[in-house]
Amino acid sequence: MGYQEVYDSWKADPEGFWMQAAEAIDWDRKPSKALFDDNAPLYEWFKDGMVNTCWNAVDRHVEGGRGAQAALIHDSPITGTKHVITYAELKDRVASLAGALRAKGIDKGDRVIIYMPMVPEALEAMLACARLGAIHSVVFGGFAANELAVRIDDAKPKAIIAASCGLEPGRVVHYKPLLDGAIELAKHKPDFCVLFQREQEVAALIDGRDYDWHAFQAGVEPAECVPVEGDHPAYILYTSGTTGAPKGVVRPTGGHLVALNWTMKNIYNVDPGDVFWAASDVGWVVGHSYICYGPLIHGNTTIVFEGKPIGTPDAGTFWRIIEEHKVKTFFTAPTAFRAVKREDPKGEFLKKYDLSGLGAIYLAGERADPDTIEWTRELTGKPVYDHWWQTETGYTIAGNPVGIEPLPVKLGSPTVAMPGYDVQILDDAGHEVAPGELGAIAIKLPLPPGTLPTLWNAEERFRKSYLNTFPGYYETGDAGMKDEDGYLWIMARTDDVINVAGHRLSTGGMEEVLASHPDVAECAVIGVSDQLKGQMPVGFLCLTSGVNRPHDEITSECVKLVREKIGPVAAFKLAVVVDRLPKTRSGKILRGTMVSIADGKEFKMPATIDDPAILDEIREALQTIGYAK
Ligand code: COA
Ligand code: AMP
């Protein structure tokens, strides 16, 4: 069957399609049906099945004869170490950690926050939680204590598992003070913390609260897998929304297993035993789905990469790893290739390596610009596939179903909707627009298995953020179009979310931080185009009247404040002082117009603008920092 037949077969019989896909999963009790719609528009999948994620990702492969196969390869150019862990070893390590967690009172449904860098122990912590039916929430290491505290207060974890440090080029990221600071800031206090001590930094433990990773496991009974209901949350992953309060995306266990497993062959074209590499971070959804769960559920070998595309040690790192570990499918964000291209435009490093085992390269996380795709394709001689998805969905909404049938690539389009997704482009009134016309991208409900059923502790926010605008649809927050061939084109966000180096960030969140500066009366943050990172945040500050300090002092304090409160990952480095912000007559800040000015794009004067002269002031301010040329 080709793509169209597969897509049509899903559309004709979604229930049959997903029940068949569910056959590839080991259930402790098979679900009687796939979709449960009694609570529509909130939907659930495989709810009456019983299943365990860790069993499917680890134990069953050992039972099935893959015990000696590498489950994960840790390659850390930043520390100069490599380490292979087989499925059999992974099972023992995870069962031991799970046993220790259980001995300290962690049970099904308890939350556990994981704050770790790219080490195998991060995946082991995730899997140990899954083994017990505990709900993990991984927090990206680039977030500051305050962001961690917000997540602690929302998820209310019984335990936090952390490492002593992360490693960025030229800098040790001291996790322990961040962890202690976050616990201090948070209202909720975890019962205990487990610390994985790294060679590069041994953190001081707090007696009675903190346990050493190894000592904690000594002498405990390994834990077996605990079956959970199909709709039991596997994890919560916080992602940026319009405000500073992150959204806790809930991932349901059964659908997650079924859907991820389906994508491994049909989208990424790997067979069990093949090596799959997603160069991302476990703190992001790509890391959850394609460093940890997807490849392991499918019996692949996954690569845990602790490094950067450039500088660790050079722009040949990607190629070295692909050759050395025989990577069949490689997945990263376009920004990573932009970084490699900037450093090594002619691909001199690539010449040293043999990429013959590589099948294809996949890009996601932000819009893949045609230049980057073409450069990568020409240099490597490999197909480069863009695909579009979100933390909320956990896997591809639109992509190229290479394992079914590779479709022709149209540069700038992530290709077509995957089975499970009825993607439509809607106008403001919720009517589908004609092919080629721009509109809001929405997905007809129900969303497929594995996608978010709700937000953690925030059903109302879930409805408001995703379901209320277009009744009967999920609002993606992206705008774009569909062409005559059904190819989708993802053009921009419709909310205040920006994408910096493939990292999803909230301008609203940054504004909240800036507004807390005593000299700032009003502010706006926009995402301007950046050649390397796709977008970069720029802050506009209106000062409190009477403030008479040098502007560069205030802007650098603001830059420091965002780094302290949100974290280095916000990449907030540019701020300017302006007298006023451009607004509509009803007081809405015209951020879109400001972005157009910054990017030097033509724009239509908003009909409702209060005072057009302010736009010239904005242009002048942007020119002082090198934009709006
Ligand atoms: N822990 C602590 N700090 C982190 C971090 C982590 N896990 N990840 C990033 N940071 C820090 C960086 O050190 C940097 O700090 P600095 O301001 O002191 O330099 C800051 O956050 C911004 O990071 P980033 O935007 O990633 O920029 P960079 O200059 O370090 O690297 C790229 C640029 C393009 C090489 C890098 O962004 C990259 O590899 N991107 C791949 C994208 C990706 O994996 N996306 C995930 C979704 S698929
Ligand atoms: P995240 O939840 O971090 O994965 O970010 C999801 C958002 O990133 C989407 O809503 C899009 O705005 C953007 N995005 C992800 N992948 C793509 C892509 N292939 N093309 C365009 N935008 C993308």
PDB file of N, CA, C and O in Angstrom, residues 74-82 116-121 163-177 195-204 306-307:
ATOM      1  N   HIS A  74      26.083   5.910  24.704  1.00  0.00           N
ATOM      2  CA  HIS A  74      26.328   7.275  25.157  1.00  0.00           C
ATOM      3  C   HIS A  74      27.612   7.744  24.503  1.00  0.00           C
ATOM      4  O   HIS A  74      28.672   7.130  24.675  1.00  0.00           O
ATOM      5  N   ASP A  75      27.537   8.789  23.714  1.00  0.00           N
ATOM      6  CA  ASP A  75      28.721   9.350  23.073  1.00  0.00           C
ATOM      7  C   ASP A  75      28.808  10.791  23.529  1.00  0.00           C
ATOM      8  O   ASP A  75      27.935  11.611  23.225  1.00  0.00           O
ATOM      9  N   SER A  76      29.851  11.075  24.301  1.00  0.00           N
ATOM     10  CA  SER A  76      29.972  12.398  24.904  1.00  0.00           C
ATOM     11  C   SER A  76      31.281  13.057  24.492  1.00  0.00           C
ATOM     12  O   SER A  76      32.270  12.958  25.213  1.00  0.00           O
ATOM     13  N   PRO A  77      31.299  13.726  23.345  1.00  0.00           N
ATOM     14  CA  PRO A  77      32.537  14.405  22.967  1.00  0.00           C
ATOM     15  C   PRO A  77      32.932  15.468  23.986  1.00  0.00           C
ATOM     16  O   PRO A  77      34.100  15.842  24.070  1.00  0.00           O
ATOM     17  N   ILE A  78      31.997  15.897  24.769  1.00  0.00           N
ATOM     18  CA  ILE A  78      32.304  16.946  25.735  1.00  0.00           C
ATOM     19  C   ILE A  78      33.161  16.408  26.890  1.00  0.00           C
ATOM     20  O   ILE A  78      33.961  17.118  27.471  1.00  0.00           O
ATOM     21  N   THR A  79      33.007  15.103  27.208  1.00  0.00           N
ATOM     22  CA  THR A  79      33.871  14.517  28.251  1.00  0.00           C
ATOM     23  C   THR A  79      34.884  13.559  27.628  1.00  0.00           C
ATOM     24  O   THR A  79      35.730  13.007  28.337  1.00  0.00           O
ATOM     25  N   GLY A  80      34.744  13.308  26.327  1.00  0.00           N
ATOM     26  CA  GLY A  80      35.649  12.375  25.664  1.00  0.00           C
ATOM     27  C   GLY A  80      35.379  10.929  26.046  1.00  0.00           C
ATOM     28  O   GLY A  80      36.276  10.094  26.041  1.00  0.00           O
ATOM     29  N   THR A  81      34.134  10.608  26.386  1.00  0.00           N
ATOM     30  CA  THR A  81      33.831   9.221  26.760  1.00  0.00           C
ATOM     31  C   THR A  81      32.735   8.624  25.880  1.00  0.00           C
ATOM     32  O   THR A  81      31.902   9.344  25.330  1.00  0.00           O
ATOM     33  N   LYS A  82      32.760   7.294  25.779  1.00  0.00           N
ATOM     34  CA  LYS A  82      31.719   6.547  25.057  1.00  0.00           C
ATOM     35  C   LYS A  82      31.375   5.334  25.906  1.00  0.00           C
ATOM     36  O   LYS A  82      32.257   4.781  26.566  1.00  0.00           O
ATOM     37  N   MET A 116      18.296  16.340  34.557  1.00  0.00           N
ATOM     38  CA  MET A 116      19.568  15.685  34.238  1.00  0.00           C
ATOM     39  C   MET A 116      20.070  16.056  32.850  1.00  0.00           C
ATOM     40  O   MET A 116      19.270  16.366  31.961  1.00  0.00           O
ATOM     41  N   PRO A 117      21.364  15.988  32.656  1.00  0.00           N
ATOM     42  CA  PRO A 117      21.921  16.247  31.320  1.00  0.00           C
ATOM     43  C   PRO A 117      21.866  14.985  30.454  1.00  0.00           C
ATOM     44  O   PRO A 117      21.219  14.006  30.826  1.00  0.00           O
ATOM     45  N   MET A 118      22.562  15.008  29.351  1.00  0.00           N
ATOM     46  CA  MET A 118      22.494  13.896  28.406  1.00  0.00           C
ATOM     47  C   MET A 118      23.423  12.756  28.817  1.00  0.00           C
ATOM     48  O   MET A 118      24.481  12.532  28.227  1.00  0.00           O
ATOM     49  N   VAL A 119      22.993  12.045  29.849  1.00  0.00           N
ATOM     50  CA  VAL A 119      23.720  10.860  30.307  1.00  0.00           C
ATOM     51  C   VAL A 119      22.727   9.696  30.297  1.00  0.00           C
ATOM     52  O   VAL A 119      21.513   9.919  30.397  1.00  0.00           O
ATOM     53  N   PRO A 120      23.213   8.456  30.187  1.00  0.00           N
ATOM     54  CA  PRO A 120      22.294   7.315  30.144  1.00  0.00           C
ATOM     55  C   PRO A 120      21.379   7.272  31.362  1.00  0.00           C
ATOM     56  O   PRO A 120      20.228   6.838  31.272  1.00  0.00           O
ATOM     57  N   GLU A 121      21.902   7.763  32.497  1.00  0.00           N
ATOM     58  CA  GLU A 121      21.107   7.716  33.728  1.00  0.00           C
ATOM     59  C   GLU A 121      19.818   8.534  33.606  1.00  0.00           C
ATOM     60  O   GLU A 121      18.845   8.258  34.301  1.00  0.00           O
ATOM     61  N   ALA A 163      21.255  15.214  38.423  1.00  0.00           N
ATOM     62  CA  ALA A 163      22.687  14.945  38.343  1.00  0.00           C
ATOM     63  C   ALA A 163      23.399  16.091  39.054  1.00  0.00           C
ATOM     64  O   ALA A 163      22.822  17.157  39.269  1.00  0.00           O
ATOM     65  N   SER A 164      24.657  15.863  39.381  1.00  0.00           N
ATOM     66  CA  SER A 164      25.395  16.932  40.068  1.00  0.00           C
ATOM     67  C   SER A 164      25.677  18.089  39.121  1.00  0.00           C
ATOM     68  O   SER A 164      25.739  19.234  39.548  1.00  0.00           O
ATOM     69  N   CYS A 165      25.852  17.774  37.830  1.00  0.00           N
ATOM     70  CA  CYS A 165      26.146  18.870  36.903  1.00  0.00           C
ATOM     71  C   CYS A 165      25.854  18.488  35.465  1.00  0.00           C
ATOM     72  O   CYS A 165      25.752  17.308  35.117  1.00  0.00           O
ATOM     73  N   GLY A 166      25.720  19.511  34.658  1.00  0.00           N
ATOM     74  CA  GLY A 166      25.673  19.342  33.216  1.00  0.00           C
ATOM     75  C   GLY A 166      26.944  19.972  32.657  1.00  0.00           C
ATOM     76  O   GLY A 166      27.664  20.673  33.374  1.00  0.00           O
ATOM     77  N   LEU A 167      27.207  19.727  31.394  1.00  0.00           N
ATOM     78  CA  LEU A 167      28.429  20.276  30.806  1.00  0.00           C
ATOM     79  C   LEU A 167      28.107  20.990  29.509  1.00  0.00           C
ATOM     80  O   LEU A 167      27.614  20.383  28.564  1.00  0.00           O
ATOM     81  N   GLU A 168      28.357  22.259  29.495  1.00  0.00           N
ATOM     82  CA  GLU A 168      28.245  23.054  28.274  1.00  0.00           C
ATOM     83  C   GLU A 168      29.670  23.380  27.851  1.00  0.00           C
ATOM     84  O   GLU A 168      30.563  23.439  28.711  1.00  0.00           O
ATOM     85  N   PRO A 169      29.904  23.629  26.557  1.00  0.00           N
ATOM     86  CA  PRO A 169      31.274  23.919  26.153  1.00  0.00           C
ATOM     87  C   PRO A 169      31.880  25.028  27.017  1.00  0.00           C
ATOM     88  O   PRO A 169      31.299  26.109  27.137  1.00  0.00           O
ATOM     89  N   GLY A 170      32.977  24.719  27.665  1.00  0.00           N
ATOM     90  CA  GLY A 170      33.689  25.717  28.456  1.00  0.00           C
ATOM     91  C   GLY A 170      33.045  26.056  29.781  1.00  0.00           C
ATOM     92  O   GLY A 170      33.466  27.003  30.451  1.00  0.00           O
ATOM     93  N   ARG A 171      32.041  25.303  30.187  1.00  0.00           N
ATOM     94  CA  ARG A 171      31.326  25.716  31.410  1.00  0.00           C
ATOM     95  C   ARG A 171      30.664  24.496  32.044  1.00  0.00           C
ATOM     96  O   ARG A 171      30.054  23.682  31.339  1.00  0.00           O
ATOM     97  N   VAL A 172      30.830  24.396  33.355  1.00  0.00           N
ATOM     98  CA  VAL A 172      30.104  23.344  34.081  1.00  0.00           C
ATOM     99  C   VAL A 172      28.795  23.960  34.558  1.00  0.00           C
ATOM    100  O   VAL A 172      28.787  25.045  35.126  1.00  0.00           O
ATOM    101  N   VAL A 173      27.690  23.297  34.293  1.00  0.00           N
ATOM    102  CA  VAL A 173      26.397  23.811  34.769  1.00  0.00           C
ATOM    103  C   VAL A 173      26.136  23.153  36.122  1.00  0.00           C
ATOM    104  O   VAL A 173      25.916  21.944  36.197  1.00  0.00           O
ATOM    105  N   HIS A 174      26.205  23.950  37.144  1.00  0.00           N
ATOM    106  CA  HIS A 174      26.080  23.401  38.507  1.00  0.00           C
ATOM    107  C   HIS A 174      24.606  23.158  38.808  1.00  0.00           C
ATOM    108  O   HIS A 174      23.869  24.074  39.131  1.00  0.00           O
ATOM    109  N   TYR A 175      24.192  21.915  38.686  1.00  0.00           N
ATOM    110  CA  TYR A 175      22.769  21.598  38.882  1.00  0.00           C
ATOM    111  C   TYR A 175      22.343  21.688  40.352  1.00  0.00           C
ATOM    112  O   TYR A 175      21.209  22.015  40.646  1.00  0.00           O
ATOM    113  N   LYS A 176      23.267  21.320  41.240  1.00  0.00           N
ATOM    114  CA  LYS A 176      22.842  21.180  42.645  1.00  0.00           C
ATOM    115  C   LYS A 176      22.357  22.508  43.223  1.00  0.00           C
ATOM    116  O   LYS A 176      21.273  22.545  43.824  1.00  0.00           O
ATOM    117  N   PRO A 177      23.111  23.610  43.045  1.00  0.00           N
ATOM    118  CA  PRO A 177      22.581  24.880  43.566  1.00  0.00           C
ATOM    119  C   PRO A 177      21.255  25.266  42.900  1.00  0.00           C
ATOM    120  O   PRO A 177      20.382  25.844  43.553  1.00  0.00           O
ATOM    121  N   LEU A 195      20.723  11.927  43.746  1.00  0.00           N
ATOM    122  CA  LEU A 195      21.757  12.665  43.006  1.00  0.00           C
ATOM    123  C   LEU A 195      22.704  11.735  42.285  1.00  0.00           C
ATOM    124  O   LEU A 195      23.336  10.887  42.932  1.00  0.00           O
ATOM    125  N   PHE A 196      22.781  11.882  40.985  1.00  0.00           N
ATOM    126  CA  PHE A 196      23.791  11.140  40.238  1.00  0.00           C
ATOM    127  C   PHE A 196      25.043  12.017  40.191  1.00  0.00           C
ATOM    128  O   PHE A 196      25.036  13.078  39.566  1.00  0.00           O
ATOM    129  N   GLN A 197      26.063  11.567  40.882  1.00  0.00           N
ATOM    130  CA  GLN A 197      27.286  12.368  40.985  1.00  0.00           C
ATOM    131  C   GLN A 197      28.161  12.120  39.765  1.00  0.00           C
ATOM    132  O   GLN A 197      28.520  10.985  39.482  1.00  0.00           O
ATOM    133  N   ARG A 198      28.502  13.186  39.084  1.00  0.00           N
ATOM    134  CA  ARG A 198      29.385  13.036  37.924  1.00  0.00           C
ATOM    135  C   ARG A 198      30.820  13.319  38.350  1.00  0.00           C
ATOM    136  O   ARG A 198      31.055  14.045  39.328  1.00  0.00           O
ATOM    137  N   GLU A 199      31.716  12.764  37.564  1.00  0.00           N
ATOM    138  CA  GLU A 199      33.145  12.951  37.832  1.00  0.00           C
ATOM    139  C   GLU A 199      33.527  14.431  37.856  1.00  0.00           C
ATOM    140  O   GLU A 199      34.374  14.859  38.621  1.00  0.00           O
ATOM    141  N   GLN A 200      32.885  15.194  36.997  1.00  0.00           N
ATOM    142  CA  GLN A 200      33.279  16.596  36.823  1.00  0.00           C
ATOM    143  C   GLN A 200      32.876  17.452  38.015  1.00  0.00           C
ATOM    144  O   GLN A 200      33.375  18.554  38.186  1.00  0.00           O
ATOM    145  N   GLU A 201      31.943  16.975  38.804  1.00  0.00           N
ATOM    146  CA  GLU A 201      31.549  17.746  39.976  1.00  0.00           C
ATOM    147  C   GLU A 201      30.806  16.845  40.952  1.00  0.00           C
ATOM    148  O   GLU A 201      29.838  16.187  40.578  1.00  0.00           O
ATOM    149  N   VAL A 202      31.293  16.820  42.172  1.00  0.00           N
ATOM    150  CA  VAL A 202      30.604  16.037  43.197  1.00  0.00           C
ATOM    151  C   VAL A 202      29.892  17.034  44.101  1.00  0.00           C
ATOM    152  O   VAL A 202      30.512  17.898  44.707  1.00  0.00           O
ATOM    153  N   ALA A 203      28.582  16.937  44.126  1.00  0.00           N
ATOM    154  CA  ALA A 203      27.803  17.923  44.882  1.00  0.00           C
ATOM    155  C   ALA A 203      27.645  17.478  46.334  1.00  0.00           C
ATOM    156  O   ALA A 203      27.600  16.277  46.623  1.00  0.00           O
ATOM    157  N   ALA A 204      27.533  18.449  47.221  1.00  0.00           N
ATOM    158  CA  ALA A 204      27.295  18.130  48.636  1.00  0.00           C
ATOM    159  C   ALA A 204      25.833  17.712  48.805  1.00  0.00           C
ATOM    160  O   ALA A 204      24.936  18.353  48.252  1.00  0.00           O
ATOM    161  N   GLU A 306      26.033  13.747  24.112  1.00  0.00           N
ATOM    162  CA  GLU A 306      26.277  14.889  24.981  1.00  0.00           C
ATOM    163  C   GLU A 306      27.318  15.766  24.298  1.00  0.00           C
ATOM    164  O   GLU A 306      28.521  15.564  24.444  1.00  0.00           O
ATOM    165  N   GLY A 307      26.828  16.699  23.524  1.00  0.00           N
ATOM    166  CA  GLY A 307      27.741  17.566  22.778  1.00  0.00           C
ATOM    167  C   GLY A 307      26.936  18.535  21.949  1.00  0.00           C
ATOM    168  O   GLY A 307      25.713  18.630  22.083  1.00  0.00           O
TER     169      GLY A 307
END
